[in-house]
Short mmCIF file of C-alpha atoms in Angstrom, two decimals:
data_model
loop_
_atom_site.label_atom_id
_atom_site.label_comp_id
_atom_site.label_asym_id
_atom_site.label_seq_id
_atom_site.Cartn_x
_atom_site.Cartn_y
_atom_site.Cartn_z
CA ASP T 652 -1.04 -79.55 -99.83
CA ALA T 653 0.56 -75.99 -100.06
CA GLY T 654 3.44 -77.55 -97.53
CA VAL T 655 4.68 -75.36 -94.64
CA ILE T 656 4.88 -71.52 -95.44
CA GLN T 657 7.02 -68.98 -94.10
CA SER T 658 7.20 -65.27 -94.67
CA PRO T 659 9.11 -63.23 -95.20
CA ARG T 660 11.45 -65.30 -97.51
CA HIS T 661 14.21 -62.72 -97.08
CA GLU T 662 14.62 -59.80 -94.25
CA VAL T 663 17.39 -57.12 -94.27
CA THR T 664 17.41 -54.99 -91.09
CA GLU T 665 19.60 -52.80 -88.83
CA MET T 666 21.01 -53.49 -85.63
CA GLY T 667 18.66 -53.03 -82.88
CA GLN T 668 15.50 -53.42 -84.90
CA GLU T 669 12.56 -56.06 -84.13
CA VAL T 670 12.27 -59.05 -86.44
CA THR T 671 9.18 -61.04 -86.62
CA LEU T 672 9.36 -64.27 -88.42
CA ARG T 673 6.26 -65.99 -89.47
CA CYS T 674 5.20 -69.61 -90.14
CA LYS T 675 2.10 -71.33 -91.19
CA PRO T 676 2.31 -75.55 -90.57
CA ILE T 677 0.76 -78.28 -92.58
CA SER T 678 -2.90 -78.32 -91.71
CA GLY T 679 -3.42 -81.06 -88.92
CA HIS T 680 0.10 -81.25 -88.02
CA ASP T 681 0.47 -81.04 -84.29
CA TYR T 682 4.26 -80.43 -83.78
CA LEU T 683 5.93 -77.20 -84.89
CA PHE T 684 9.91 -76.66 -84.92
CA TRP T 685 11.82 -73.58 -85.56
CA TYR T 686 15.72 -73.97 -86.38
CA ARG T 687 18.49 -71.55 -87.20
CA GLN T 688 21.00 -72.76 -89.85
CA THR T 689 24.47 -70.77 -90.02
CA MET T 690 27.70 -71.92 -91.48
CA MET T 691 29.52 -71.87 -88.00
CA ARG T 692 26.97 -73.82 -86.03
CA GLY T 693 24.95 -75.83 -88.63
CA LEU T 694 21.58 -76.40 -88.05
CA GLU T 695 20.20 -75.97 -84.51
CA LEU T 696 16.97 -76.59 -82.95
CA LEU T 697 15.63 -73.30 -81.25
CA ILE T 698 12.30 -74.43 -79.83
CA TYR T 699 9.47 -76.72 -80.69
CA PHE T 700 5.58 -76.79 -80.03
CA ASN T 701 3.01 -79.59 -79.43
CA ASN T 702 -0.83 -78.44 -79.91
CA ASN T 703 0.51 -74.99 -79.70
CA VAL T 704 2.19 -75.57 -76.08
CA PRO T 705 6.09 -74.91 -76.15
CA ILE T 706 7.80 -78.01 -75.22
CA ASP T 707 11.33 -77.43 -75.24
CA ASP T 708 13.04 -74.07 -75.58
CA SER T 709 16.50 -75.02 -74.61
CA GLY T 710 18.04 -74.12 -77.80
CA MET T 711 16.69 -70.29 -77.88
CA PRO T 712 19.95 -68.40 -77.77
CA GLU T 713 18.76 -65.67 -75.35
CA ASP T 714 16.04 -63.61 -73.90
CA ARG T 715 16.26 -61.57 -77.05
CA PHE T 716 14.41 -64.39 -78.81
CA SER T 717 10.79 -65.29 -78.03
CA ALA T 718 8.57 -67.66 -79.83
CA LYS T 719 4.79 -67.97 -79.89
CA MET T 720 2.13 -70.33 -81.55
CA PRO T 721 -1.29 -68.66 -80.86
CA ASN T 722 -3.37 -71.28 -82.89
CA ALA T 723 -2.56 -74.36 -84.80
CA SER T 724 -2.17 -72.61 -87.83
CA PHE T 725 0.22 -69.85 -87.11
CA SER T 726 3.82 -69.44 -85.28
CA THR T 727 6.18 -66.38 -84.92
CA LEU T 728 9.65 -66.14 -83.70
CA LYS T 729 10.51 -62.61 -82.73
CA ILE T 730 13.96 -61.19 -82.33
CA GLN T 731 14.20 -57.96 -80.23
CA PRO T 732 16.69 -56.16 -80.44
CA SER T 733 18.25 -57.93 -83.47
CA GLU T 734 22.28 -58.34 -83.53
CA PRO T 735 24.43 -59.16 -86.56
CA ARG T 736 25.09 -62.33 -85.26
CA ASP T 737 21.53 -63.07 -85.48
CA SER T 738 21.88 -63.32 -89.25
CA ALA T 739 21.09 -66.89 -90.48
CA VAL T 740 18.42 -68.98 -92.33
CA TYR T 741 15.53 -69.59 -90.07
CA PHE T 742 13.62 -72.66 -90.68
CA CYS T 743 10.02 -73.77 -89.36
CA ALA T 744 9.01 -77.35 -89.84
CA SER T 745 5.99 -79.23 -88.71
CA SER T 746 5.16 -83.20 -88.16
CA LEU T 747 2.29 -85.10 -87.41
CA SER T 748 2.99 -87.43 -84.46
CA SER T 749 0.81 -90.60 -84.58
CA GLY T 750 2.48 -93.17 -82.44
CA ARG T 751 4.60 -93.76 -85.40
CA VAL T 752 7.85 -92.28 -86.65
CA ASP T 753 6.92 -89.43 -89.06
CA GLU T 754 9.03 -87.07 -90.77
CA GLN T 755 9.41 -83.45 -90.04
CA PHE T 756 8.39 -81.29 -93.35
CA PHE T 757 10.45 -78.11 -93.57
CA GLY T 758 9.59 -74.77 -95.12
CA PRO T 759 11.73 -72.83 -97.36
CA GLY T 760 13.46 -70.79 -94.62
CA THR T 761 13.48 -66.86 -93.92
CA ARG T 762 17.11 -65.61 -94.73
CA LEU T 763 17.79 -62.95 -92.04
CA THR T 764 20.43 -60.35 -92.59
CA VAL T 765 21.23 -57.82 -89.48
CA LEU T 766 23.49 -55.00 -90.45
CA GLY F 628 23.28 -87.03 -74.83
CA ASP F 629 22.13 -87.97 -78.33
CA SER F 630 24.84 -87.16 -81.10
CA VAL F 631 25.35 -87.71 -84.77
CA THR F 632 28.69 -87.51 -86.52
CA GLN F 633 28.95 -87.04 -90.47
CA MET F 634 31.90 -87.07 -92.91
CA GLU F 635 33.38 -84.02 -93.35
CA GLY F 636 32.74 -82.20 -96.44
CA PRO F 637 32.89 -80.88 -99.06
CA VAL F 638 32.65 -83.84 -101.36
CA THR F 639 33.13 -83.65 -105.03
CA LEU F 640 32.59 -86.54 -107.46
CA SER F 641 32.23 -86.80 -110.99
CA GLU F 642 28.91 -87.91 -112.58
CA GLU F 643 28.23 -91.48 -112.51
CA ALA F 644 30.90 -92.04 -109.67
CA PHE F 645 30.20 -94.23 -106.40
CA LEU F 646 29.02 -92.28 -103.51
CA THR F 647 29.40 -92.81 -99.65
CA ILE F 648 28.82 -90.52 -96.98
CA ASN F 649 29.49 -91.87 -93.67
CA CYS F 650 27.40 -91.54 -90.58
CA THR F 651 27.73 -92.84 -87.04
CA TYR F 652 25.75 -92.32 -84.07
CA THR F 653 25.47 -92.05 -80.28
CA ALA F 654 22.27 -92.70 -78.42
CA THR F 655 20.31 -94.28 -75.64
CA GLY F 656 17.73 -96.66 -76.60
CA TYR F 657 16.76 -97.45 -79.98
CA PRO F 658 16.48 -94.80 -82.19
CA SER F 659 15.30 -94.03 -85.42
CA LEU F 660 17.38 -92.90 -88.52
CA PHE F 661 17.39 -90.51 -91.28
CA TRP F 662 19.02 -88.90 -94.02
CA TYR F 663 17.68 -85.42 -95.11
CA VAL F 664 18.78 -83.39 -98.24
CA GLN F 665 18.91 -79.83 -98.72
CA TYR F 666 18.78 -78.60 -102.32
CA PRO F 667 20.32 -74.91 -103.00
CA GLY F 668 17.74 -72.29 -101.57
CA GLU F 669 15.43 -74.94 -100.05
CA GLY F 670 14.31 -76.18 -96.97
CA LEU F 671 15.30 -79.85 -95.67
CA GLN F 672 13.50 -82.63 -96.95
CA LEU F 673 13.49 -86.33 -96.17
CA LEU F 674 15.35 -88.63 -98.47
CA LEU F 675 14.96 -92.09 -96.65
CA LYS F 676 14.75 -93.30 -93.12
CA ALA F 677 15.15 -96.73 -90.94
CA THR F 678 13.17 -97.49 -87.76
CA LYS F 679 15.26 -100.55 -86.50
CA ALA F 680 18.11 -102.27 -86.80
CA ASP F 681 19.01 -104.28 -90.17
CA ASP F 682 16.74 -101.99 -91.96
CA LYS F 683 17.28 -100.38 -95.22
CA GLY F 684 16.04 -97.36 -96.20
CA SER F 685 16.13 -96.22 -99.99
CA ASN F 686 14.87 -93.55 -101.90
CA LYS F 687 15.94 -92.17 -105.69
CA GLY F 688 18.58 -94.52 -105.83
CA PHE F 689 20.16 -93.63 -102.52
CA GLU F 690 20.40 -96.63 -99.53
CA ALA F 691 21.42 -96.76 -96.08
CA THR F 692 21.46 -99.47 -93.71
CA TYR F 693 20.76 -99.29 -90.19
CA ARG F 694 23.86 -100.93 -88.38
CA LYS F 695 23.53 -101.41 -84.75
CA GLU F 696 26.68 -103.26 -84.00
CA THR F 697 28.87 -100.31 -85.49
CA THR F 698 26.04 -97.57 -84.89
CA SER F 699 26.14 -96.37 -88.26
CA PHE F 700 23.63 -95.21 -91.06
CA HIS F 701 25.94 -94.87 -94.43
CA LEU F 702 24.40 -93.12 -97.19
CA GLU F 703 25.39 -94.81 -100.54
CA LYS F 704 24.41 -94.44 -104.14
CA GLY F 705 25.91 -96.26 -106.91
CA SER F 706 25.87 -93.71 -109.74
CA VAL F 707 25.33 -90.10 -108.92
CA GLN F 708 24.21 -87.31 -111.17
CA VAL F 709 24.67 -83.38 -111.27
CA SER F 710 21.26 -83.04 -109.82
CA ASP F 711 22.21 -84.90 -106.46
CA SER F 712 24.45 -81.63 -105.81
CA ALA F 713 23.06 -80.50 -102.54
CA VAL F 714 23.78 -80.69 -98.90
CA TYR F 715 23.03 -84.20 -96.86
CA PHE F 716 22.24 -84.33 -92.99
CA CYS F 717 22.13 -87.50 -91.09
CA ALA F 718 19.92 -87.41 -88.33
CA LEU F 719 18.33 -89.70 -85.49
CA ARG F 720 15.14 -89.65 -83.37
CA ASN F 721 14.82 -91.39 -80.16
CA PHE F 722 11.79 -93.26 -79.47
CA GLY F 723 9.25 -90.89 -77.45
CA ASN F 724 10.81 -87.67 -78.63
CA GLU F 725 9.77 -85.56 -81.53
CA LYS F 726 13.09 -83.79 -81.41
CA LEU F 727 15.69 -84.56 -84.23
CA THR F 728 19.29 -84.81 -83.64
CA PHE F 729 21.11 -83.85 -86.54
CA GLY F 730 24.74 -84.00 -87.90
CA THR F 731 26.55 -81.06 -89.23
CA GLY F 732 25.92 -81.55 -92.86
CA THR F 733 28.06 -83.08 -96.04
CA ARG F 734 28.09 -80.46 -98.92
CA LEU F 735 28.05 -82.57 -102.17
CA THR F 736 29.05 -81.38 -105.60
CA ILE F 737 28.75 -83.56 -108.48
CA ILE F 738 30.70 -82.23 -111.81
CA PRO F 739 29.66 -83.49 -115.40
#
């Protein structure tokens, strides 16, 4: 199993540019999560999906952030326009809900730097 | 709402020392409890978990016991190694909810 795949691993962009982060969850998993990690705020849940449907987006910081999951094997997190304070490591995670408590599997993360 | 409070870091220990990282929680109902570990440059990975009171989770020499009376889930290891250097996150998940609530993380450094 390849695990959760994220791309790119590193992104450097200038303020005002659009940034798109990509995630491929583990095949068969029905939940997908987007997190942001910074030194100041720690690990924050931004949004999560169940069967491709957004369930809770209360952690999305503002309208500049949007997330989609067009199918079970792909999700994107978009920031438009980007700002320096968006610099962080963004993680995608997936899990399989089967009525038991199961773990979330994290991808390696995308390190975003906005200049 | 649910919350997790864990020991402030960073923590620096010598190899073979005993490790404790404290974690307490506040939650409605009966949550499941987790410890995740993040090695440098990587995503988080599950270290151990416990789903009900008095359960003990264990993995790679680490242990944590679900203590409902003290709402705690402290992580322990009897003899740490340099390879245990990482950031450790305590987390909870309430029944019927897929969201994990994480603590702030504790950075552990083991020196030879």
